Coordinates of C-alpha atoms and ligand atoms in Angstrom, one line a residue:
Chain S
M1 CA 56.4 -23.0 15.6
L2 CA 56.8 -22.6 19.2
L3 CA 55.9 -25.5 22.0
I4 CA 53.9 -23.6 24.9
R5 CA 52.6 -25.5 27.9
C6 CA 49.3 -24.3 28.8
P7 CA 49.1 -24.5 32.9
Y8 CA 45.7 -24.9 32.8
C9 CA 45.3 -27.4 30.6
E10 CA 48.9 -29.1 32.0
T11 CA 50.5 -30.1 28.2
E12 CA 52.7 -28.8 26.2
R13 CA 50.2 -27.9 22.5
P14 CA 51.7 -26.1 19.4
E15 CA 52.0 -22.6 19.0
L16 CA 48.8 -22.6 16.8
E17 CA 46.2 -23.2 19.4
F18 CA 47.8 -20.4 21.0
R19 CA 46.8 -16.7 20.1
Y20 CA 49.7 -13.9 21.6
G21 CA 48.8 -11.4 23.8
G22 CA 51.7 -8.5 24.0
E23 CA 53.6 -8.0 27.8
A24 CA 52.1 -9.2 30.6
L25 CA 52.4 -7.8 34.2
L26 CA 50.5 -4.6 33.0
E27 CA 48.5 -2.6 35.9
R28 CA 45.9 -0.3 34.6
P29 CA 45.5 2.4 36.3
K30 CA 42.4 2.2 39.0
D31 CA 41.2 5.0 37.6
P32 CA 41.9 6.5 34.3
A33 CA 40.6 10.0 34.5
L34 CA 42.8 10.7 37.7
V35 CA 46.3 9.4 35.9
S36 CA 48.4 12.4 33.9
D37 CA 48.8 12.3 30.1
D38 CA 52.2 10.4 30.3
A39 CA 51.5 8.2 32.7
W40 CA 48.1 6.9 30.5
T41 CA 50.5 6.9 27.5
A42 CA 52.8 4.6 29.0
Y43 CA 49.9 2.6 30.0
L44 CA 48.1 2.4 26.7
W45 CA 51.2 2.7 24.5
T46 CA 54.9 2.3 25.2
C47 CA 56.7 -1.1 25.6
K48 CA 59.1 -2.6 27.4
N49 CA 60.1 -4.6 24.2
P50 CA 63.7 -6.1 25.7
K51 CA 66.1 -8.4 24.0
G52 CA 66.2 -10.8 26.5
P53 CA 63.8 -11.9 29.0
H54 CA 60.0 -10.6 28.4
A55 CA 57.1 -11.6 30.4
E56 CA 54.2 -11.7 28.6
R57 CA 50.2 -12.9 28.2
W58 CA 49.5 -15.9 25.3
R59 CA 45.7 -17.4 25.4
H60 CA 44.7 -21.1 24.6
V61 CA 42.1 -20.0 22.1
H62 CA 42.3 -23.7 20.6
G63 CA 42.0 -24.9 23.7
C64 CA 41.0 -24.0 26.8
G65 CA 40.4 -20.6 26.5
R66 CA 42.3 -19.2 29.2
F67 CA 44.3 -16.7 29.6
F68 CA 48.2 -17.2 31.3
N69 CA 51.2 -15.8 31.6
A70 CA 55.1 -16.9 30.6
A71 CA 58.6 -16.0 30.6
R72 CA 60.0 -16.3 27.3
N73 CA 63.6 -14.9 25.8
T74 CA 63.0 -13.1 22.7
V75 CA 66.5 -13.9 21.3
S76 CA 66.3 -18.0 21.3
D77 CA 62.9 -18.3 21.7
L78 CA 62.6 -20.1 24.2
I79 CA 60.2 -20.5 26.6
V80 CA 61.2 -20.4 30.4
S81 CA 58.0 -21.0 32.1
T82 CA 54.6 -20.5 31.7
W83 CA 52.1 -20.0 35.2
R84 CA 48.1 -19.1 35.4
V85 CA 48.0 -15.1 35.7
D86 CA 47.0 -15.4 39.5
D87 CA 49.9 -17.3 40.4
S88 CA 53.2 -14.9 40.6
P89 CA 56.7 -15.3 38.2
P90 CA 58.8 -17.3 38.7
A91 CA 60.8 -16.3 41.7
N92 CA 64.8 -15.8 39.7
F93 CA 62.6 -14.5 36.8
D94 CA 63.7 -10.2 36.4
G95 CA 60.2 -9.2 35.0
G96 CA 61.2 -8.5 31.6
G97 CA 64.5 -6.6 31.1
A98 CA 65.0 -2.4 31.7
Chain F
M1 CA 85.8 10.1 -5.6
Q2 CA 86.1 8.0 -9.0
R3 CA 82.4 9.1 -10.3
F4 CA 80.7 6.4 -13.1
S5 CA 80.2 6.8 -16.6
F6 CA 80.4 5.6 -19.4
L7 CA 84.1 6.9 -20.1
Q8 CA 85.0 5.9 -16.7
L9 CA 83.7 2.4 -17.8
L10 CA 85.8 1.9 -20.8
R11 CA 88.5 3.3 -19.5
Q12 CA 88.2 0.6 -16.4
S13 CA 88.0 -2.2 -19.0
F14 CA 91.6 -1.6 -20.6
R15 CA 92.8 -2.1 -17.6
N16 CA 91.4 -4.9 -16.7
H17 CA 89.0 -3.2 -13.8
E18 CA 91.8 -3.2 -11.8
G19 CA 91.5 0.4 -11.0
W20 CA 88.1 0.9 -9.0
E21 CA 88.6 2.4 -6.0
P22 CA 86.7 1.8 -3.1
Q23 CA 83.6 3.3 -2.7
W24 CA 84.2 4.5 0.4
R25 CA 86.4 5.8 3.0
A26 CA 86.4 3.1 6.0
A27 CA 86.8 5.3 8.8
S28 CA 88.0 4.7 12.9
P29 CA 86.1 6.7 15.3
K30 CA 87.2 10.3 16.2
A31 CA 87.1 12.0 19.3
A32 CA 84.2 13.5 18.6
Y33 CA 81.4 14.9 15.9
D34 CA 78.8 17.2 16.2
V35 CA 76.2 14.8 15.2
V36 CA 76.4 10.8 15.1
I37 CA 74.3 8.9 13.6
V38 CA 73.4 5.5 15.1
G39 CA 72.6 2.5 12.6
G40 CA 73.8 2.2 8.9
G41 CA 71.1 1.4 7.2
G42 CA 69.1 2.9 4.4
H43 CA 67.9 5.5 6.4
G44 CA 71.2 6.4 8.3
L45 CA 73.3 6.6 6.0
A46 CA 71.2 8.9 3.6
T47 CA 69.9 11.4 6.6
A48 CA 74.3 12.0 6.8
Y49 CA 74.3 12.5 3.2
Y50 CA 71.7 14.9 3.4
L51 CA 72.8 16.2 6.5
A52 CA 76.1 17.1 4.8
S53 CA 74.8 17.5 0.9
E54 CA 71.6 20.1 2.3
H55 CA 73.0 21.5 5.2
G56 CA 76.4 21.9 5.3
L57 CA 77.2 19.6 8.3
R58 CA 80.8 17.7 7.8
N59 CA 81.9 16.1 11.1
I60 CA 79.5 14.0 11.1
A61 CA 79.5 9.8 11.6
V62 CA 77.4 7.1 10.9
V63 CA 78.5 4.0 13.6
E64 CA 77.2 0.8 12.7
K65 CA 77.3 -2.5 14.6
G66 CA 78.0 -4.9 11.9
W67 CA 78.2 -4.2 7.9
I68 CA 76.2 -1.3 6.2
G69 CA 73.1 -2.6 5.0
G70 CA 73.3 -5.7 6.8
G71 CA 70.1 -4.8 9.0
N72 CA 66.3 -4.7 7.0
T73 CA 67.9 -2.5 4.2
G74 CA 69.6 -5.6 3.1
R75 CA 66.8 -8.0 3.9
N76 CA 63.6 -5.9 2.9
T77 CA 61.6 -7.4 -0.5
T78 CA 62.7 -3.9 -1.9
I79 CA 58.7 -2.5 -2.9
V80 CA 58.9 1.0 -3.6
R81 CA 55.2 2.8 -3.1
S82 CA 53.7 5.9 -2.2
N83 CA 49.9 5.0 -2.2
Y84 CA 48.7 5.4 1.9
L85 CA 45.1 6.3 3.0
F86 CA 46.1 9.2 4.8
E87 CA 47.1 12.8 3.5
E88 CA 50.2 12.8 6.1
S89 CA 51.5 9.4 5.0
E90 CA 50.5 10.4 1.3
A91 CA 52.9 13.5 2.0
L92 CA 56.0 11.7 3.1
F93 CA 56.3 8.8 1.2
E94 CA 55.2 10.4 -2.2
H95 CA 58.6 12.8 -0.8
S96 CA 59.8 9.8 -0.8
M97 CA 58.5 8.9 -4.6
K98 CA 60.0 12.3 -6.0
L99 CA 63.3 11.7 -4.7
W100 CA 63.5 7.9 -6.2
E101 CA 62.9 9.4 -9.6
G102 CA 66.3 11.3 -9.5
L103 CA 67.9 9.6 -7.1
S104 CA 70.7 7.5 -9.2
Q105 CA 71.5 10.4 -11.1
A106 CA 71.8 12.5 -7.8
L107 CA 73.9 9.7 -6.3
N108 CA 75.9 9.1 -9.8
Y109 CA 75.3 5.7 -8.5
N110 CA 72.7 3.1 -10.0
V111 CA 69.9 2.4 -7.1
M112 CA 68.0 0.7 -9.8
Y113 CA 65.1 2.2 -9.2
S114 CA 62.3 0.0 -11.2
P115 CA 58.9 2.1 -12.0
R116 CA 56.9 -1.6 -13.2
G117 CA 54.1 -0.8 -11.3
V118 CA 52.8 -2.3 -7.9
L119 CA 49.4 -3.9 -8.5
V120 CA 47.4 -4.6 -5.5
L121 CA 44.9 -7.0 -5.5
A122 CA 41.0 -7.3 -3.8
H123 CA 39.9 -10.6 -3.7
N124 CA 36.4 -9.8 -2.1
T125 CA 34.0 -6.7 -1.5
T126 CA 35.7 -5.2 1.3
D127 CA 38.8 -5.8 -0.4
A128 CA 37.6 -3.5 -2.8
Q129 CA 36.3 -0.9 -1.0
V130 CA 39.1 -0.3 0.9
I131 CA 41.5 -0.6 -2.2
R132 CA 39.1 1.7 -4.3
R133 CA 39.4 4.5 -1.5
H134 CA 42.7 4.3 -1.5
V135 CA 43.0 5.0 -5.1
H136 CA 40.5 8.2 -4.9
A137 CA 42.5 9.3 -1.9
N138 CA 45.3 9.1 -4.2
R139 CA 44.1 10.7 -7.2
L140 CA 42.6 14.1 -4.7
A141 CA 46.6 14.1 -3.2
G142 CA 47.7 14.1 -6.8
I143 CA 49.3 10.6 -6.3
D144 CA 48.7 8.0 -9.6
N145 CA 47.1 4.5 -8.2
E146 CA 44.1 3.3 -10.6
W147 CA 41.3 0.9 -10.3
M148 CA 41.6 -2.2 -12.4
T149 CA 39.2 -5.0 -13.4
P150 CA 40.2 -8.7 -13.0
E151 CA 41.1 -9.0 -16.9
Q152 CA 42.9 -5.6 -17.2
A153 CA 45.4 -6.8 -14.2
K154 CA 45.6 -9.8 -16.0
D155 CA 47.0 -8.2 -19.1
F156 CA 49.0 -6.6 -16.8
C157 CA 50.2 -9.4 -15.2
P158 CA 49.1 -12.2 -17.1
I159 CA 50.3 -14.5 -14.7
L160 CA 47.8 -14.2 -12.5
D161 CA 44.6 -16.4 -12.2
I162 CA 41.5 -14.5 -12.6
S163 CA 39.0 -17.6 -13.1
R164 CA 36.4 -17.3 -10.0
N165 CA 36.4 -20.9 -8.7
V166 CA 39.4 -20.5 -6.6
R167 CA 40.1 -19.9 -3.0
Y168 CA 41.1 -16.5 -3.3
P169 CA 39.4 -15.0 -6.3
I170 CA 40.5 -11.4 -7.8
V171 CA 37.8 -9.3 -7.8
G172 CA 39.7 -6.3 -8.9
A173 CA 42.8 -4.2 -8.6
S174 CA 44.7 -1.0 -7.9
L175 CA 47.8 -0.1 -10.0
Q176 CA 50.3 2.2 -9.1
R177 CA 52.7 2.5 -12.3
R178 CA 55.5 4.9 -10.8
G179 CA 55.6 2.0 -7.6
G180 CA 57.7 -0.4 -8.3
T181 CA 61.1 -2.3 -6.7
A182 CA 64.9 -0.5 -6.5
R183 CA 68.0 -2.4 -6.2
H184 CA 68.3 -2.7 -1.9
D185 CA 72.4 -2.5 -1.4
A186 CA 72.9 -0.6 -3.7
V187 CA 70.6 2.2 -1.9
A188 CA 72.7 1.5 0.9
W189 CA 75.8 1.6 -1.2
G190 CA 75.1 4.6 -2.9
Y191 CA 74.4 6.8 -0.2
A192 CA 77.6 5.5 2.2
R193 CA 79.5 6.7 -1.1
A194 CA 78.5 9.8 -1.6
A195 CA 77.9 10.6 2.0
S196 CA 81.5 9.6 2.1
A197 CA 82.8 11.8 -0.5
L198 CA 81.1 15.2 1.3
G199 CA 83.7 14.0 4.5
V200 CA 81.4 11.4 6.5
D201 CA 82.9 9.2 8.6
I202 CA 81.6 6.1 7.8
I203 CA 82.2 3.4 11.2
E204 CA 81.6 -0.3 10.5
N205 CA 81.7 -3.2 13.4
C206 CA 81.0 -0.4 16.0
E207 CA 78.2 -1.3 18.4
V208 CA 76.6 1.3 20.7
T209 CA 76.8 0.0 23.8
A210 CA 75.8 2.9 26.3
I211 CA 74.4 6.6 25.3
R212 CA 76.0 8.7 28.7
R213 CA 74.0 11.9 29.4
D214 CA 75.3 15.3 31.3
A215 CA 73.6 16.2 34.9
G216 CA 70.7 18.3 32.8
G217 CA 69.8 14.7 31.0
G218 CA 70.9 16.4 27.8
V219 CA 73.0 13.7 25.3
Q220 CA 77.0 14.1 25.9
G221 CA 78.3 11.0 24.2
L222 CA 78.4 7.4 22.9
E223 CA 80.0 4.5 24.3
T224 CA 80.8 2.0 21.1
T225 CA 82.7 -1.2 21.1
R226 CA 85.4 1.0 19.4
G227 CA 85.9 3.4 21.8
E228 CA 83.9 6.4 23.7
I229 CA 82.6 9.3 21.1
A230 CA 81.7 13.0 22.6
T231 CA 78.3 14.4 20.6
R232 CA 75.7 16.6 21.6
K233 CA 73.7 15.5 18.5
I234 CA 72.5 11.9 18.1
G235 CA 70.4 10.7 15.3
L236 CA 68.9 7.2 16.2
V237 CA 67.9 5.3 13.2
T238 CA 68.3 1.6 14.4
A239 CA 65.0 -0.3 12.8
G240 CA 63.9 -3.2 15.1
H241 CA 66.9 -2.4 17.8
T242 CA 65.5 1.5 18.6
S243 CA 63.7 0.0 21.7
V244 CA 67.4 -1.5 22.8
V245 CA 69.2 1.5 22.2
A246 CA 66.4 4.2 23.3
A247 CA 66.6 2.1 26.8
M248 CA 70.5 3.2 27.0
A249 CA 69.0 6.7 27.5
G250 CA 66.3 5.5 29.7
L251 CA 63.4 6.3 27.3
R252 CA 60.9 3.4 26.4
L253 CA 58.8 3.5 23.1
P254 CA 55.3 2.7 22.0
M255 CA 57.0 -0.1 19.4
E256 CA 57.6 -3.5 19.5
S257 CA 60.0 -5.9 17.7
Y258 CA 58.6 -8.8 15.2
P259 CA 60.5 -11.1 13.0
L260 CA 59.8 -10.6 9.5
Q261 CA 60.5 -12.7 6.6
A262 CA 61.1 -13.2 3.3
L263 CA 62.2 -15.7 0.5
V264 CA 63.4 -16.3 -3.3
S265 CA 63.2 -19.1 -5.7
E266 CA 65.4 -20.4 -7.8
P267 CA 65.8 -18.0 -11.0
V268 CA 63.9 -18.1 -14.0
K269 CA 63.3 -17.1 -17.0
P270 CA 61.5 -13.3 -17.1
V271 CA 57.9 -14.0 -15.8
M272 CA 56.2 -11.5 -13.7
P273 CA 56.5 -7.4 -15.3
C274 CA 55.1 -6.3 -12.2
V275 CA 55.0 -6.2 -8.3
V276 CA 51.9 -7.8 -7.4
M277 CA 50.4 -7.4 -3.5
S278 CA 47.6 -9.1 -1.5
N279 CA 47.0 -7.6 1.9
S280 CA 44.3 -10.0 2.8
I281 CA 45.8 -13.0 2.0
H282 CA 49.3 -10.8 3.1
A283 CA 51.5 -12.1 0.1
Y284 CA 53.3 -10.1 -2.3
M285 CA 56.3 -10.8 -5.1
S286 CA 58.2 -9.4 -7.5
Q287 CA 61.1 -10.7 -9.6
S288 CA 64.3 -9.9 -9.4
D289 CA 66.9 -8.6 -12.5
K290 CA 68.6 -12.4 -12.2
G291 CA 65.1 -14.2 -12.4
E292 CA 64.2 -14.6 -8.4
L293 CA 61.2 -14.3 -7.2
V294 CA 61.1 -12.1 -4.9
I295 CA 58.3 -13.3 -2.1
G296 CA 57.5 -11.9 1.3
A297 CA 55.4 -13.0 4.4
G298 CA 54.1 -12.2 7.0
T299 CA 55.6 -11.3 10.6
D300 CA 55.6 -13.4 13.5
A301 CA 52.8 -13.9 16.0
Y302 CA 55.0 -12.9 18.9
T303 CA 58.0 -10.0 19.3
S304 CA 61.4 -11.3 19.2
Y305 CA 64.8 -10.5 18.0
S306 CA 65.5 -14.2 16.7
Q307 CA 66.0 -12.7 12.8
R308 CA 64.3 -15.7 11.9
G309 CA 60.7 -16.0 11.1
A310 CA 58.5 -19.1 11.7
L311 CA 58.0 -21.7 8.6
H312 CA 54.0 -21.9 9.2
V313 CA 54.4 -18.5 8.5
A314 CA 56.0 -18.9 5.5
Q315 CA 54.4 -21.8 4.4
H316 CA 50.7 -19.6 4.7
T317 CA 52.4 -17.2 2.0
L318 CA 53.4 -20.0 -0.4
D319 CA 50.0 -21.4 0.1
A320 CA 48.3 -18.5 -1.3
L321 CA 51.0 -17.6 -4.4
C322 CA 50.2 -21.0 -5.8
E323 CA 46.5 -20.2 -5.5
L324 CA 47.1 -16.9 -7.4
F325 CA 50.1 -17.5 -9.5
P326 CA 49.3 -21.5 -10.6
I327 CA 52.8 -21.7 -13.1
V328 CA 55.2 -21.1 -9.7
R329 CA 53.6 -24.7 -7.8
R330 CA 56.5 -26.5 -8.8
L331 CA 59.3 -23.8 -8.6
R332 CA 61.9 -24.4 -5.4
M333 CA 63.0 -22.2 -2.9
L334 CA 66.6 -21.0 -2.8
R335 CA 66.6 -18.8 0.6
S336 CA 64.8 -17.5 3.4
W337 CA 65.9 -15.4 6.1
G338 CA 64.3 -12.7 8.4
G339 CA 65.0 -9.1 9.6
I340 CA 63.9 -7.6 13.1
V341 CA 60.7 -4.7 12.3
D342 CA 59.8 -1.8 14.7
V343 CA 56.3 -1.8 14.9
T344 CA 54.5 1.1 16.3
P345 CA 50.7 0.7 17.1
D346 CA 49.3 2.5 14.1
R347 CA 51.8 1.5 11.8
S348 CA 53.6 5.1 11.1
P349 CA 57.2 5.9 11.7
I350 CA 57.9 7.9 14.8
I351 CA 60.5 11.3 13.5
G352 CA 61.7 14.0 15.4
K353 CA 63.0 14.8 19.1
S354 CA 62.6 12.2 22.2
P355 CA 62.0 13.9 25.4
V356 CA 66.1 13.5 26.2
E357 CA 67.6 16.8 25.0
G358 CA 69.6 15.9 21.8
L359 CA 68.5 12.1 21.5
F360 CA 66.2 12.5 18.0
L361 CA 64.5 9.3 16.8
N362 CA 64.2 8.4 13.6
C363 CA 62.5 4.6 13.6
G364 CA 59.0 2.5 13.7
W365 CA 59.1 2.1 9.8
G366 CA 58.3 -1.2 10.2
T367 CA 57.3 -3.7 7.4
G368 CA 57.4 -1.1 5.4
G369 CA 60.5 1.8 5.4
F370 CA 62.7 0.8 2.5
K371 CA 60.6 2.6 -0.1
A372 CA 60.5 5.8 2.4
T373 CA 64.6 5.9 2.3
P374 CA 65.7 8.4 0.6
G375 CA 62.5 11.1 2.2
S376 CA 63.2 10.0 5.8
G377 CA 66.8 11.0 5.7
H378 CA 66.1 13.9 3.9
L379 CA 63.3 14.8 6.1
F380 CA 65.3 13.5 9.4
A381 CA 68.4 15.6 7.9
H382 CA 66.7 18.7 8.7
T383 CA 65.3 18.1 11.8
L384 CA 68.6 17.2 13.2
A385 CA 70.0 20.2 11.0
K386 CA 67.4 22.8 12.4
N387 CA 66.5 21.6 15.9
E388 CA 63.0 21.5 14.7
A389 CA 60.6 19.0 13.2
H390 CA 60.2 18.9 8.9
P391 CA 56.5 20.3 8.8
I392 CA 56.1 17.0 6.1
V393 CA 57.2 14.4 9.6
A394 CA 55.8 16.7 12.0
P395 CA 52.5 14.6 12.3
F396 CA 54.9 11.8 13.2
G397 CA 56.6 12.7 16.6
L398 CA 56.3 11.0 19.3
D399 CA 53.9 12.9 20.9
R400 CA 51.3 12.0 19.1
F401 CA 50.8 8.5 21.8
R402 CA 50.1 11.2 24.0
T403 CA 47.3 13.5 22.0
G404 CA 45.8 11.0 20.5
A405 CA 46.7 12.6 17.2
L406 CA 47.6 9.0 15.4
V407 CA 48.1 8.3 11.8
D408 CA 46.5 5.0 11.8
E409 CA 47.3 3.5 8.7
S410 CA 47.1 0.2 10.7
T411 CA 43.2 0.2 10.4
A412 CA 43.4 2.3 7.5
A413 CA 45.2 -0.3 5.4
A414 CA 45.7 -3.5 7.3
V415 CA 48.7 -3.4 4.7
A416 CA 52.2 -4.6 5.4
H417 CA 54.5 -3.5 2.7
Ligands
LIG1 C1 61.9 -9.5 5.1 C2 61.1 -8.0 5.1 C3 60.8 -7.5 3.9 C4 60.3 -6.2 3.8 N1 60.0 -5.6 2.7 C5 59.6 -4.3 2.7 C6 59.2 -3.6 1.5 O1 59.3 -4.3 0.5 N2 59.4 -2.1 1.0 C7 59.5 -1.2 2.2 O2 59.1 -0.1 1.8 N3 59.6 -1.9 3.3 C8 60.2 -3.2 3.9 N4 60.9 -3.8 4.8 C9 61.0 -3.1 5.6 C10 62.5 -1.9 6.0 O3 63.7 -3.7 5.4 C11 62.7 -1.3 6.5 O4 61.5 0.2 6.9 C12 63.8 -0.1 6.4 O5 65.1 -1.3 5.6 C13 64.5 0.5 7.6 O6 65.9 0.8 7.4 P1 66.4 1.7 8.2 O7 67.7 1.7 7.5 O8 66.0 2.1 9.1 O9 67.1 -0.2 9.1 P2 68.6 -1.2 9.3 O10 68.7 -1.4 7.7 O11 67.6 -1.9 10.0 O12 69.5 -0.2 9.5 C14 69.1 -0.5 10.9 C15 71.2 -0.7 11.6 O13 71.1 -0.1 12.9 C16 72.4 -0.9 13.4 N5 72.3 -1.4 14.3 C17 71.2 -1.7 15.6 N6 71.7 -1.7 17.1 C18 72.9 -0.8 16.5 C19 73.7 -0.4 17.9 N7 73.6 0.1 19.0 N8 75.3 0.1 17.3 C20 75.4 0.3 16.3 N9 74.5 -0.1 14.9 C21 72.7 -0.4 15.3 C22 71.7 -2.6 12.7 O14 72.5 -3.1 12.3 C23 71.8 -2.1 11.3 O15 72.1 -2.3 10.2 C24 60.6 -4.8 4.8 C25 61.6 -5.6 6.1 C26 61.4 -6.9 6.2 C27 62.9 -7.8 7.5
LIG2 ZN1 44.3 -24.1 27.8

């Protein structure tokens, strides 16, 4: 079980308090009707799914209820940092692999 | 190839079993192949075997980064069944089921396919409706599946607790009698042996590190830890690592990798005649020929390549099993392990061409592809040989995520294995 630091509650809590929210830093096309099918498919379905650093969303469902972002290494499962959604990712973070 | 037979067994017995030969050649990579299969799991090895046996190709290699069958093939709980909901999936998994039925004979290798029956439990009205819907759909498709009352289920599997005052009462069940288990390692070894005998090079300890492409973008070859290999056709069959290898060709897929774990108990005398699955509490169990109870748990909540599952996930499954089968409460667990499964958004596999010329995909089998091993290899071999998807796998192309024609077994079944 992971220990995850909620950047809003500013405490480390067990994974059971959180819900995983998938890949982070995705931008929804402003007007879906205007993008190509390929671009929409890429937004909707494809994933980086990297082996290594991964930017991902978590939600503190059994706490403050808020979404935030985390940088986790998917090989060691080590969470390098967590940050509020309106903050920027840590400077040395490569954004989630190729 | 030394064939297995009663006579052979007798002959070897008189020689203290010292006359057995290795079951396949340990090959080193040649400079070039017509087709290279990346990934020496059951699906990759089956593909190579059918390419050689049914399509006459001989210059084929299977490259495996570790040892063959050491991925999900060797880590799974070996449940075989074909009781899926949609016609597309029914056709795919039933094709495989038919191949299981004659596989030991076809390969001259005992894969220990055991049609002992797969019982799927319903714990509430919704479960019962969903499971009955599967039963009806399967029967319409000519696939055996039947509905059972709790009493009938208990007759079939006496260690079930069907009393009403438990946490997960059993209100009914479906039974696919032809479903059951097979021996995971034997499937990998049997295909490897038969493919090797037809000239396929099986190359272990050979990790693909890059995919080389020509000016037009088409596949030209592979870089591996054992040197470069030229080829115009690659079959990518790497399960949980497919995103990683596909990225070597600049390809991103609709797929995420999750740890999925299993456990076995200490061996006990035969207590379980069949496989029992419960989708709503995510627990399932069967008994191996050695006597261990083989238990499958759920996937972890987050994507990972860590190849071990979280303790609380297994705990949840064990809690549920102690309710369903009070007899197991005092059993000790011997081992637990994890595999990395390749999960697609609709929980159906991706089989066919990729946008990269010469790169073919057979992946996304997720938590439930062992049962499909023979069929997957058979149909993927056709697809590779003919450069065109076999009609049964045509609905499972990558393009379905663009067109929206998903085969949505995830909402249909909410099941894992
Ligand atoms: C715990 C668990 C329980 C399961 N239970 C069931 C079940 O009961 N029934 C069922 O039907 N399915 C089950 N499954 C799913 C099933 O195991 C898989 O869908 C199936 O075995 C996949 O076979 P495969 O040959 O595609 O993959 P694998 O056997 O994983 O083979 C892929 C191979 O690719 C190799 N590879 C990866 N990267 C590279 C590279 N760069 N270069 C070279 N080689 C590489 C790997 O080493 C691996 O050997 C379960 C899975 C797990 C983990
Ligand atoms: Zn919080």
